[in-house]
CSV table of C-alpha atoms and ligand atoms in Angstrom, one decimal:
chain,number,residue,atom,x,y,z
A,1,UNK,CA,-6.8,-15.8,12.9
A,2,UNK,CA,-10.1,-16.3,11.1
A,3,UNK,CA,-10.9,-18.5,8.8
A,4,UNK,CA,-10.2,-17.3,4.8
A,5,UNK,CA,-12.5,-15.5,3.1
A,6,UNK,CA,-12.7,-15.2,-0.8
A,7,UNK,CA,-11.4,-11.4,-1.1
A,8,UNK,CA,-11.4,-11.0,-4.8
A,9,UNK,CA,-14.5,-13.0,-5.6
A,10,UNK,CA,-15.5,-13.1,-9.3
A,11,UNK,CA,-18.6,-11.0,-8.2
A,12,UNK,CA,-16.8,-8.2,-6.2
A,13,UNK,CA,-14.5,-8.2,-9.7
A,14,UNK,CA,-17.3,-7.7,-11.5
A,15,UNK,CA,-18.9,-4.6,-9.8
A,16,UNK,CA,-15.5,-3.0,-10.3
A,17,UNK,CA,-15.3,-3.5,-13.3
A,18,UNK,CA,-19.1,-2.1,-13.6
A,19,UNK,CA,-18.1,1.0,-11.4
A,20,UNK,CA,-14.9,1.7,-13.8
A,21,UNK,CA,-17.4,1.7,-16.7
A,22,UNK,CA,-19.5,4.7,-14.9
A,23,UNK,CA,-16.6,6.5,-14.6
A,24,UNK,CA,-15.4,6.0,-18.5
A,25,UNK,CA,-18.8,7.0,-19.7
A,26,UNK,CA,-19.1,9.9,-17.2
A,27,UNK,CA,-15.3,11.0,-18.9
A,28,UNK,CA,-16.3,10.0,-22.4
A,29,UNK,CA,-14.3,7.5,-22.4
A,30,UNK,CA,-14.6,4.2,-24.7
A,31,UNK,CA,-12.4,1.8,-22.7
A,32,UNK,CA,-9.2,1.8,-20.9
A,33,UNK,CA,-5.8,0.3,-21.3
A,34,UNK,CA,-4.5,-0.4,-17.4
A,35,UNK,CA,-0.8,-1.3,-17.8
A,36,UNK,CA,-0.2,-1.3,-14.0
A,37,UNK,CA,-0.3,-4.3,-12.4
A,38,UNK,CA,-2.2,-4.0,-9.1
A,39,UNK,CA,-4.8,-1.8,-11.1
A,40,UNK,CA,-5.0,-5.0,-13.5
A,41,UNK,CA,-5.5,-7.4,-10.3
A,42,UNK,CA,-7.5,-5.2,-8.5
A,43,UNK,CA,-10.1,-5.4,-11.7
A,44,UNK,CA,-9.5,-9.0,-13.3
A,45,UNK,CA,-7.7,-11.0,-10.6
A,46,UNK,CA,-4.6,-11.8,-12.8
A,47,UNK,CA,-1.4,-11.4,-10.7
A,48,UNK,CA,1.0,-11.8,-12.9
A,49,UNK,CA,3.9,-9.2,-13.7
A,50,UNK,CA,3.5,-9.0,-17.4
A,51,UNK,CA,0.0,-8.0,-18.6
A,52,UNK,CA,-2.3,-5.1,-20.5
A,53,UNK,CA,-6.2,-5.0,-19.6
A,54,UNK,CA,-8.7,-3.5,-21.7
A,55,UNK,CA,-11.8,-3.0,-20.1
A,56,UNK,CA,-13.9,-1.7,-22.2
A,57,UNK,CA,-17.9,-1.1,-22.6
A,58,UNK,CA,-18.8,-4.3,-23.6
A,59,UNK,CA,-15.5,-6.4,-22.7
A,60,UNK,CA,-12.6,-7.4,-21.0
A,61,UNK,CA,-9.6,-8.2,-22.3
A,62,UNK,CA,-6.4,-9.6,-20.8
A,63,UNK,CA,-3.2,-9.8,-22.5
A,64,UNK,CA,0.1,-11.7,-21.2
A,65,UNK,CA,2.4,-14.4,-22.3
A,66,UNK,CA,2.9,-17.8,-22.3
A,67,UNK,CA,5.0,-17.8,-18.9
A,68,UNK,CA,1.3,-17.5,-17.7
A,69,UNK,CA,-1.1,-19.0,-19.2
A,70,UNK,CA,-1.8,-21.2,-17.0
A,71,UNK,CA,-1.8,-18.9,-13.9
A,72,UNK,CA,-4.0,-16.1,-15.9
A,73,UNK,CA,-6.5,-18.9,-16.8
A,74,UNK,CA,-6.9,-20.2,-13.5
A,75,UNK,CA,-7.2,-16.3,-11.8
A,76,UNK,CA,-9.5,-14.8,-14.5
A,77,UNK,CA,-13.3,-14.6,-13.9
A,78,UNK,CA,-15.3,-15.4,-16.7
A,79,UNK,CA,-16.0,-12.2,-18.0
A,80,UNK,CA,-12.4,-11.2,-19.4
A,81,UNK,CA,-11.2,-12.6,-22.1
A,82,UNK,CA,-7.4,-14.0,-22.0
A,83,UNK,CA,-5.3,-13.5,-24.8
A,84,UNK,CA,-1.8,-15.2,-24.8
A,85,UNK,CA,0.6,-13.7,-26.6
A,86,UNK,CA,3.7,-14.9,-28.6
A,87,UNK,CA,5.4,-11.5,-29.8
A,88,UNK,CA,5.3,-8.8,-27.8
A,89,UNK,CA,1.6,-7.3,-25.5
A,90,UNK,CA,1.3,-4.2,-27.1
A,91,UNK,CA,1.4,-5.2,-30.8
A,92,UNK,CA,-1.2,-7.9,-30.0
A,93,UNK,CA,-3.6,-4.9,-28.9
A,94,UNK,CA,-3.7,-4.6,-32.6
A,95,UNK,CA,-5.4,-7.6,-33.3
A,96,UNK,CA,-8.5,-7.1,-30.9
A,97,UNK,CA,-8.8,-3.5,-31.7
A,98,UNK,CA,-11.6,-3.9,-33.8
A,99,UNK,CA,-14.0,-4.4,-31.0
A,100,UNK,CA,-13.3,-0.8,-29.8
A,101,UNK,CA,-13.1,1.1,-32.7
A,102,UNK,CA,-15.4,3.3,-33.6
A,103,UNK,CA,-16.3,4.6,-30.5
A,104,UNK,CA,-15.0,7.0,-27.7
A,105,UNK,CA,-11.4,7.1,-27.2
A,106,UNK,CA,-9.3,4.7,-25.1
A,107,UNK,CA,-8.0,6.2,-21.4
A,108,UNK,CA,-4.1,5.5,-21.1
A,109,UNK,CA,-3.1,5.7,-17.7
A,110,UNK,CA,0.1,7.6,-18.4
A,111,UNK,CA,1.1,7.9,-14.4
A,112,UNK,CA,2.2,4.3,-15.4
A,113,UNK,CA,2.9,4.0,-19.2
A,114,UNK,CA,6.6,4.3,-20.4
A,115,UNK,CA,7.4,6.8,-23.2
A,116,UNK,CA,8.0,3.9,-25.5
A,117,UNK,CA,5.5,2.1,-25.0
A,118,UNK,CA,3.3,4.9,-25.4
A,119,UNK,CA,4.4,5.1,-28.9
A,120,UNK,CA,4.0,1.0,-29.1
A,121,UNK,CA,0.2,1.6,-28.2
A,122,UNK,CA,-0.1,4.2,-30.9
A,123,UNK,CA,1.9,2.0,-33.5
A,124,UNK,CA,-0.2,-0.9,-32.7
A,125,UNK,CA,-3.4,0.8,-32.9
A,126,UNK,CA,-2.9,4.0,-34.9
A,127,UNK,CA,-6.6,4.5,-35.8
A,128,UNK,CA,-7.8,4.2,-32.3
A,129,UNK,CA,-8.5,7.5,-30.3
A,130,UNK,CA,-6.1,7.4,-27.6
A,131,UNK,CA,-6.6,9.8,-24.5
A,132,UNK,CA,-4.1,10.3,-21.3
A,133,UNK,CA,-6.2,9.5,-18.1
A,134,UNK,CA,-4.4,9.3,-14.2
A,135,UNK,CA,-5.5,7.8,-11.2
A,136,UNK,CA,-8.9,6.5,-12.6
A,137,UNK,CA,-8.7,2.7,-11.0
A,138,UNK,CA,-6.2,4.3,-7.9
A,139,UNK,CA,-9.9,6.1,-7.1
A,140,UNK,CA,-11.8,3.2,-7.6
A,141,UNK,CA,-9.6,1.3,-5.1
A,142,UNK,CA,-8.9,3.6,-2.4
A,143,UNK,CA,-13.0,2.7,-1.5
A,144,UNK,CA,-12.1,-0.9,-0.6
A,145,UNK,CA,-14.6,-3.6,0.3
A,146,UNK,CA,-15.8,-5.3,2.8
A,147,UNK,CA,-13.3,-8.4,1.9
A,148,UNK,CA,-10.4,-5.9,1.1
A,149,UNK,CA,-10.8,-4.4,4.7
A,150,UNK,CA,-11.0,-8.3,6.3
A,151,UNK,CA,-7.4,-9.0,4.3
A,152,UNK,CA,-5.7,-6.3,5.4
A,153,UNK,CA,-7.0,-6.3,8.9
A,154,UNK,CA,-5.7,-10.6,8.1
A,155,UNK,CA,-2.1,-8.5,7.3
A,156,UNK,CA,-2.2,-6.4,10.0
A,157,UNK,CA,-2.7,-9.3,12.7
A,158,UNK,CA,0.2,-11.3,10.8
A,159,UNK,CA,2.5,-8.5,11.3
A,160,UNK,CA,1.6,-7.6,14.9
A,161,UNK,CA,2.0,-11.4,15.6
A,162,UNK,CA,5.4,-11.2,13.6
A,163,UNK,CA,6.8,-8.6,15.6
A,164,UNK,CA,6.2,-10.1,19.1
A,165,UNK,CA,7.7,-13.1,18.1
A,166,UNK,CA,10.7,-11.1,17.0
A,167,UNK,CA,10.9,-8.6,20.5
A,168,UNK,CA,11.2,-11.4,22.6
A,169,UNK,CA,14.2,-12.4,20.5
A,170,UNK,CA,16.1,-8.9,20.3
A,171,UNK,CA,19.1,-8.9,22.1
A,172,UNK,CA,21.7,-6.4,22.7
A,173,UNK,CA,24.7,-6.7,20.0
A,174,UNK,CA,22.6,-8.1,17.4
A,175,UNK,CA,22.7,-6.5,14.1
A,176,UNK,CA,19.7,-4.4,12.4
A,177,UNK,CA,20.2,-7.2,9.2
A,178,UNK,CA,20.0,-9.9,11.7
A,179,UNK,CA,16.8,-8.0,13.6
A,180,UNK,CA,15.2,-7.5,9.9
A,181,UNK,CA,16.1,-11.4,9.0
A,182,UNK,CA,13.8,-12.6,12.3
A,183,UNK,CA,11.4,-10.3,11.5
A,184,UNK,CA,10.5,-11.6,8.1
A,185,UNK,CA,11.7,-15.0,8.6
A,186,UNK,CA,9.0,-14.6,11.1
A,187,UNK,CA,6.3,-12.8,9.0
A,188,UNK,CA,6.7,-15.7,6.1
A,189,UNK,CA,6.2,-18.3,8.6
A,190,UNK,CA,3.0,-17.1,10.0
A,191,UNK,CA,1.7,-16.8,6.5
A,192,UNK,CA,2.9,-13.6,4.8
A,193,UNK,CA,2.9,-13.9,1.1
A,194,UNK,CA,6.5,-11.9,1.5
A,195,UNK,CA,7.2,-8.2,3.0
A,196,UNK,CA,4.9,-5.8,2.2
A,197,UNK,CA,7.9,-3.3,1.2
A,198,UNK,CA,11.4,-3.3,2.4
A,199,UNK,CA,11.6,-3.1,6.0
A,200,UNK,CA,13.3,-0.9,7.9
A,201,UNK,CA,14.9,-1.8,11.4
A,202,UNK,CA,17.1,1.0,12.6
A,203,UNK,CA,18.8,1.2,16.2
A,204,UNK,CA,20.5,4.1,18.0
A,205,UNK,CA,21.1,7.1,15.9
A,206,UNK,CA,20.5,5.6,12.7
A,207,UNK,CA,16.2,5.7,14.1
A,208,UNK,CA,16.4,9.1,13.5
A,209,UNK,CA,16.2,8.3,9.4
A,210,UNK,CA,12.9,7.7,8.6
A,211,UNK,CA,13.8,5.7,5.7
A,212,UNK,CA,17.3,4.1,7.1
A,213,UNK,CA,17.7,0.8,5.4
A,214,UNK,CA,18.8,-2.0,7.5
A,215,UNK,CA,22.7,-2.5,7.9
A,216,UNK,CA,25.2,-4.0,10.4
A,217,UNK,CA,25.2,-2.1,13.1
A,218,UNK,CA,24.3,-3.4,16.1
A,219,UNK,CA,21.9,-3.1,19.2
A,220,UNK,CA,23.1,-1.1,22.1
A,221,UNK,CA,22.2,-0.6,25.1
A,222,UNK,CA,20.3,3.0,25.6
A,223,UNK,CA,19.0,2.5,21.9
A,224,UNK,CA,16.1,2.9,20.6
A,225,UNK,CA,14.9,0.5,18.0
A,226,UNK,CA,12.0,2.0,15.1
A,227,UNK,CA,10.9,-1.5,13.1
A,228,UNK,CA,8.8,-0.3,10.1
A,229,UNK,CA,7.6,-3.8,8.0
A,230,UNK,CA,4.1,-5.3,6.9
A,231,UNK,CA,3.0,-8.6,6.1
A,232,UNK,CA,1.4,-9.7,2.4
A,233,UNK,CA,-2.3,-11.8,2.0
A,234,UNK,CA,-3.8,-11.8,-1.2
A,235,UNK,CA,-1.4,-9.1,-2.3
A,236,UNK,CA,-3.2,-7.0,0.3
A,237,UNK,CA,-0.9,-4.9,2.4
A,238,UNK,CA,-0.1,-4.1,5.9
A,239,UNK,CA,2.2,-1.5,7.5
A,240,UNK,CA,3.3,-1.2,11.0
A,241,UNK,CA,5.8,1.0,13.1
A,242,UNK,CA,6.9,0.3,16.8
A,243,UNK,CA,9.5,2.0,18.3
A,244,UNK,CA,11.6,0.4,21.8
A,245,UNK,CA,14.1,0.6,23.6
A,246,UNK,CA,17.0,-1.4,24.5
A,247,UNK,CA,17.0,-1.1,28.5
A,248,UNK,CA,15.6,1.9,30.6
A,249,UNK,CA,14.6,4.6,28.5
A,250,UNK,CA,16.7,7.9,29.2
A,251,UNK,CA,14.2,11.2,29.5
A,252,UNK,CA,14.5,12.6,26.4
A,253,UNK,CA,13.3,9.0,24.9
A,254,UNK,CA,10.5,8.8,27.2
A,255,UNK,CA,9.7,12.2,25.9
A,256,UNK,CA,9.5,12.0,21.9
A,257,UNK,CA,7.7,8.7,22.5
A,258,UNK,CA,4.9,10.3,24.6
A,259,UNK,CA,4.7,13.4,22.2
A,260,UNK,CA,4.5,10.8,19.4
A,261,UNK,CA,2.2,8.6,21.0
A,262,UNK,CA,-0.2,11.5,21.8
A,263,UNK,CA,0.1,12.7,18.1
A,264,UNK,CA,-1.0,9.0,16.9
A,265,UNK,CA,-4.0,9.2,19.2
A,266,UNK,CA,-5.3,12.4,18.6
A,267,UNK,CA,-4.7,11.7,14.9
A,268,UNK,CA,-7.0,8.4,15.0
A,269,UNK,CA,-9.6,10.2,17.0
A,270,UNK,CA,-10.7,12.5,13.9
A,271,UNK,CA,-10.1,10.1,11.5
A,272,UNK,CA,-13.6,9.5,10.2
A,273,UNK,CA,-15.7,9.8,7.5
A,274,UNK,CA,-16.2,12.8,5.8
A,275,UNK,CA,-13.3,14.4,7.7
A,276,UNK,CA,-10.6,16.3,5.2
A,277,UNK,CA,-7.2,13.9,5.2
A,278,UNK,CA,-5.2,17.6,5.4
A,279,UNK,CA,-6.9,18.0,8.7
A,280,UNK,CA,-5.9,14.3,10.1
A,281,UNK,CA,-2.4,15.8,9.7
A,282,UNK,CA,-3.0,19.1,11.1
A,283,UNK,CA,-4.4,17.5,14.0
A,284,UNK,CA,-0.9,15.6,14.4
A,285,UNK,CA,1.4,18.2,13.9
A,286,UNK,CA,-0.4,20.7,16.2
A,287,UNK,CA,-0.2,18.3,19.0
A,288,UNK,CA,3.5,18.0,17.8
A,289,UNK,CA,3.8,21.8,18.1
A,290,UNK,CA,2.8,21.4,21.6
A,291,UNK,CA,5.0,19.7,23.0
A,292,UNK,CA,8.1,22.1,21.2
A,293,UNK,CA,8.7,18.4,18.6
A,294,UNK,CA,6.5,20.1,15.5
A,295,UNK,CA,9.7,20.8,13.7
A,296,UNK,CA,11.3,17.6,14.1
A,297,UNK,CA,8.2,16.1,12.0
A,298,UNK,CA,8.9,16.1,8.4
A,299,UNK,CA,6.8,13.5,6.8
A,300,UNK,CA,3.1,13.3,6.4
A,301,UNK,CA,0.9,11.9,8.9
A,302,UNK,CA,-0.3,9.3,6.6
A,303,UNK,CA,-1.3,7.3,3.3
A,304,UNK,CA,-3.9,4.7,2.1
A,305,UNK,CA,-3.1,1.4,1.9
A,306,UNK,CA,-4.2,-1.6,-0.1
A,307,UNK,CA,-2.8,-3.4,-3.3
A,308,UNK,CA,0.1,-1.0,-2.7
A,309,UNK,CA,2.1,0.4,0.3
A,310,UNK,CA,1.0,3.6,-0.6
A,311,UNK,CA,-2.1,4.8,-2.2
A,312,UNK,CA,-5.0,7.3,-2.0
A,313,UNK,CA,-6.1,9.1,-0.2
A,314,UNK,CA,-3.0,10.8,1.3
A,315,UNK,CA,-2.8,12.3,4.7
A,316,UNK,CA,-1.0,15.0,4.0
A,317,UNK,CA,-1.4,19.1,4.3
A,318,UNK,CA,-1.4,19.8,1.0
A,319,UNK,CA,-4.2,16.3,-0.2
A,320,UNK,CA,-7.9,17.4,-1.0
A,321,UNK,CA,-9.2,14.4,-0.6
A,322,UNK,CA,-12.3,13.6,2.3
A,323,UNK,CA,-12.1,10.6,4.2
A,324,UNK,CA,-15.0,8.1,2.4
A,325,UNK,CA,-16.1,4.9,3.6
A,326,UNK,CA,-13.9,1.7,2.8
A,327,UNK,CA,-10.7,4.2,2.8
A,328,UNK,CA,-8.0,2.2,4.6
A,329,UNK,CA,-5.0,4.2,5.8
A,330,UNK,CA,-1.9,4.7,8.0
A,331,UNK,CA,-1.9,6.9,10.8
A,332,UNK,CA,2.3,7.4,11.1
A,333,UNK,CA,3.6,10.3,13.3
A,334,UNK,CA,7.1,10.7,14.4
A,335,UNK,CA,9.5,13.0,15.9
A,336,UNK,CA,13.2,12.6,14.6
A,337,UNK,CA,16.3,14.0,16.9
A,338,UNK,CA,19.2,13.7,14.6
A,339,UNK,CA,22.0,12.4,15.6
A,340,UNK,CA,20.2,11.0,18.8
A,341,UNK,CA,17.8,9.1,17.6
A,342,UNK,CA,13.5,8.9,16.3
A,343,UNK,CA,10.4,7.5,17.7
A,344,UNK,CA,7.4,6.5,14.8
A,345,UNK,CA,4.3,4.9,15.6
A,346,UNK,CA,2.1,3.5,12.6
A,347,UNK,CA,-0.9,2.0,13.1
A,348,UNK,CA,-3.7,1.0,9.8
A,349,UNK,CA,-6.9,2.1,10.3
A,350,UNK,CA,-10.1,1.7,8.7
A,351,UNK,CA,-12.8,4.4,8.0
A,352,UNK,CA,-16.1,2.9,8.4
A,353,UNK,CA,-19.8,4.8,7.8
A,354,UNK,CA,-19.8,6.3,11.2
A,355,UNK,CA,-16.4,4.6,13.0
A,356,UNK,CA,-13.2,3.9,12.0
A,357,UNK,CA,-11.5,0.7,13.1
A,358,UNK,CA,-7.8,-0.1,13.8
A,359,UNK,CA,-6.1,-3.4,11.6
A,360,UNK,CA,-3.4,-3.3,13.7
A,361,UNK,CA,-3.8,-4.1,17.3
A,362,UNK,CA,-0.1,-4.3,19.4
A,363,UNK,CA,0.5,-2.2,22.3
A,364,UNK,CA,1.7,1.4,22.1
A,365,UNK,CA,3.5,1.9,25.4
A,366,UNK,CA,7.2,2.3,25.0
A,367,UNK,CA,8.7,-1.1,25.5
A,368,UNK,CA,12.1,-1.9,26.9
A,369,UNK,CA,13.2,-4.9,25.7
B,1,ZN,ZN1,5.4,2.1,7.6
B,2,ZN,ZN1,3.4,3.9,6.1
């Protein structure tokens, strides 16, 4: 692996927070209140769990308590201001609200914002102008940066390293837990900051679930084994999906994985720029419908990826968004028998001016193992 680069340097932190303020004044907006934690890293660099940021047109403001003071100090660039505060974030908005008043309102970004502490904002602040806003800083960081992109291409190798390590240790008759415990035993030690989401490591049957949660039973022969993890860097995510088999692969196995596999590919191949997401999808589910699989495919083909397991834009028939520049996403077909069993294959690609570029890199050929 390459060398660590600075991701979230202090100046990449400042130009979002320069590109959030075109969007508030394009929305007539004074200022925002961000109460969602990977919004409030992606635009101050504070990691912490308990936080508010303002940014407003001349300021930013940070507020969190004493359990990190020391962490928000160190992690905040110079141009937000922390606030530590003793009883309670949202009465201490209070105090600083003089500096917006008077102006436009202040965006609340209600997708995250509890009922009560909506009313704490208003109680805090009643003479501020208060305005709901969604997704403002999720569209702002679905165009990710050079550095982003290098971190979670840095997640994807950890977890394609991860998971080699762990197939050449899969037996027969170990449990899916015992599987899932390798796997991220494996992904801490080659430096994932944690999993990127819980994993799921499903054998026989139970692959046929495309969320089954790991559980005791165990590898058999003539199984197939879906393993669907990521690592952590930076808080920057990956996610991967292989799908093997446990001995030689009977027909029908052989099968699903090749319609799968050809789904995937086609899939990546019209991923680019200025492509619609819906017809990413469309161009995995016809090739589905091909080969007589397309209604065994339930999920969408896809979703961005960053700060969070799943963000904008989405792959999926009913999204409007258009693939941009700096969008990172999944590319995630499957076909799912039930009662028999399901083959996924998830790669993370990268959507570049004129190319697109996979962050994940491990061989796509059904393995027996
Ligand atoms: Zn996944
Ligand atoms: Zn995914």
């Amino acid at each position: 692996l390459s060398a660590p680069t600075l991701v979230a340097s202090e100046d990449s932190r400042l130009q979002r927070r320069a590109r959030l303020r075109d969007v508030l004044e394009e929305r007539a907006l004074g200022g925002l209140l961000s109460v969602h934690a990977p919004n409030i890293r992606y635009l101050s660099g504070f990691s912490g769990s308990s936080g508010l940021l303002v940014v407003s047109e001349h300021a930013a403001d940070l507020f969190t308590d004493s359990r990190y003071e020391e962490q928000a100090a160190e992690e905040l660039d110079s141009g937000v201001e922390l606030h530590v505060v003793r009883d309670g974030l949202f009465s201490a908005l209070g105090e600083v609200a003089e500096r917006w008043r008077g102006g436009a309102p202040i965006g609340l970004e209600t997708a995250h914002l509890t009922v009560r502490d909506g009313v704490r904002v208003r109680e805090a602040a009643s003479d501020l102008e208060w305005s709901e806003t969604e997704g403002i800083v999720e569209a702002l960081r679905a165009r990710k940066d050079a550095g982003e992109i290098e971190t979670i291409g840095r997640a994807g190798a950890l977890a394609c390293a991860a998971l080699e390590q762990t197939l050449g240790l899969v037996r027969e008759g170990m449990t899916e837990l015992e599987i899932t415990a390798e796997l991220e035993y494996r992904l801490r030690l080659a430096g994932s900051e944690g999993p990127a989401f819980e994993s799921i490591v499903a054998a026989g049957p139970r692959s046929a679930l495309p969320h089954a949660r790991p559980g005791p039973r165990p590898l058999r022969e003539g199984d197939l084994l879906l393993l669907d993890f990521g690592a952590v860097v930076e808080g920057y995510r990956s996610d991967v999906t292989r799908t093997v088999v446990a001995g030689r692969p009977a027909d029908w196995q052989t099968a699903i994985h090749s319609a799968v596999l050809a789904a995937h590919d086609a899939a990546v191949a019209v991923a680019a720029a200025g492509v619609l997401a819906r017809d990413v999808d469309r161009t995995a589910r016809e090739r589905l419908v091909e080969t007589g699989y397309g209604e065994y495919f339930g999920h969408s083909t896809g979703h961005g990826l960053g700060l969070e397991v799943h963000e904008g834009p989405s792959l999926s028939h009913r999204s409007g968004a258009t693939l941009e520049p700096g969008n990172v996403v999944t590319i995630e077909p499957g076909v799912y028998l039930p009662g028999r069993g399901g083959v996924r294959l998830e790669d993370d690609l990268a959507i570049g001016e004129g190319d697109a570029r996979l962050l994940t890199e491990f061989p796509l050929a059904l393995r027996e193992i």
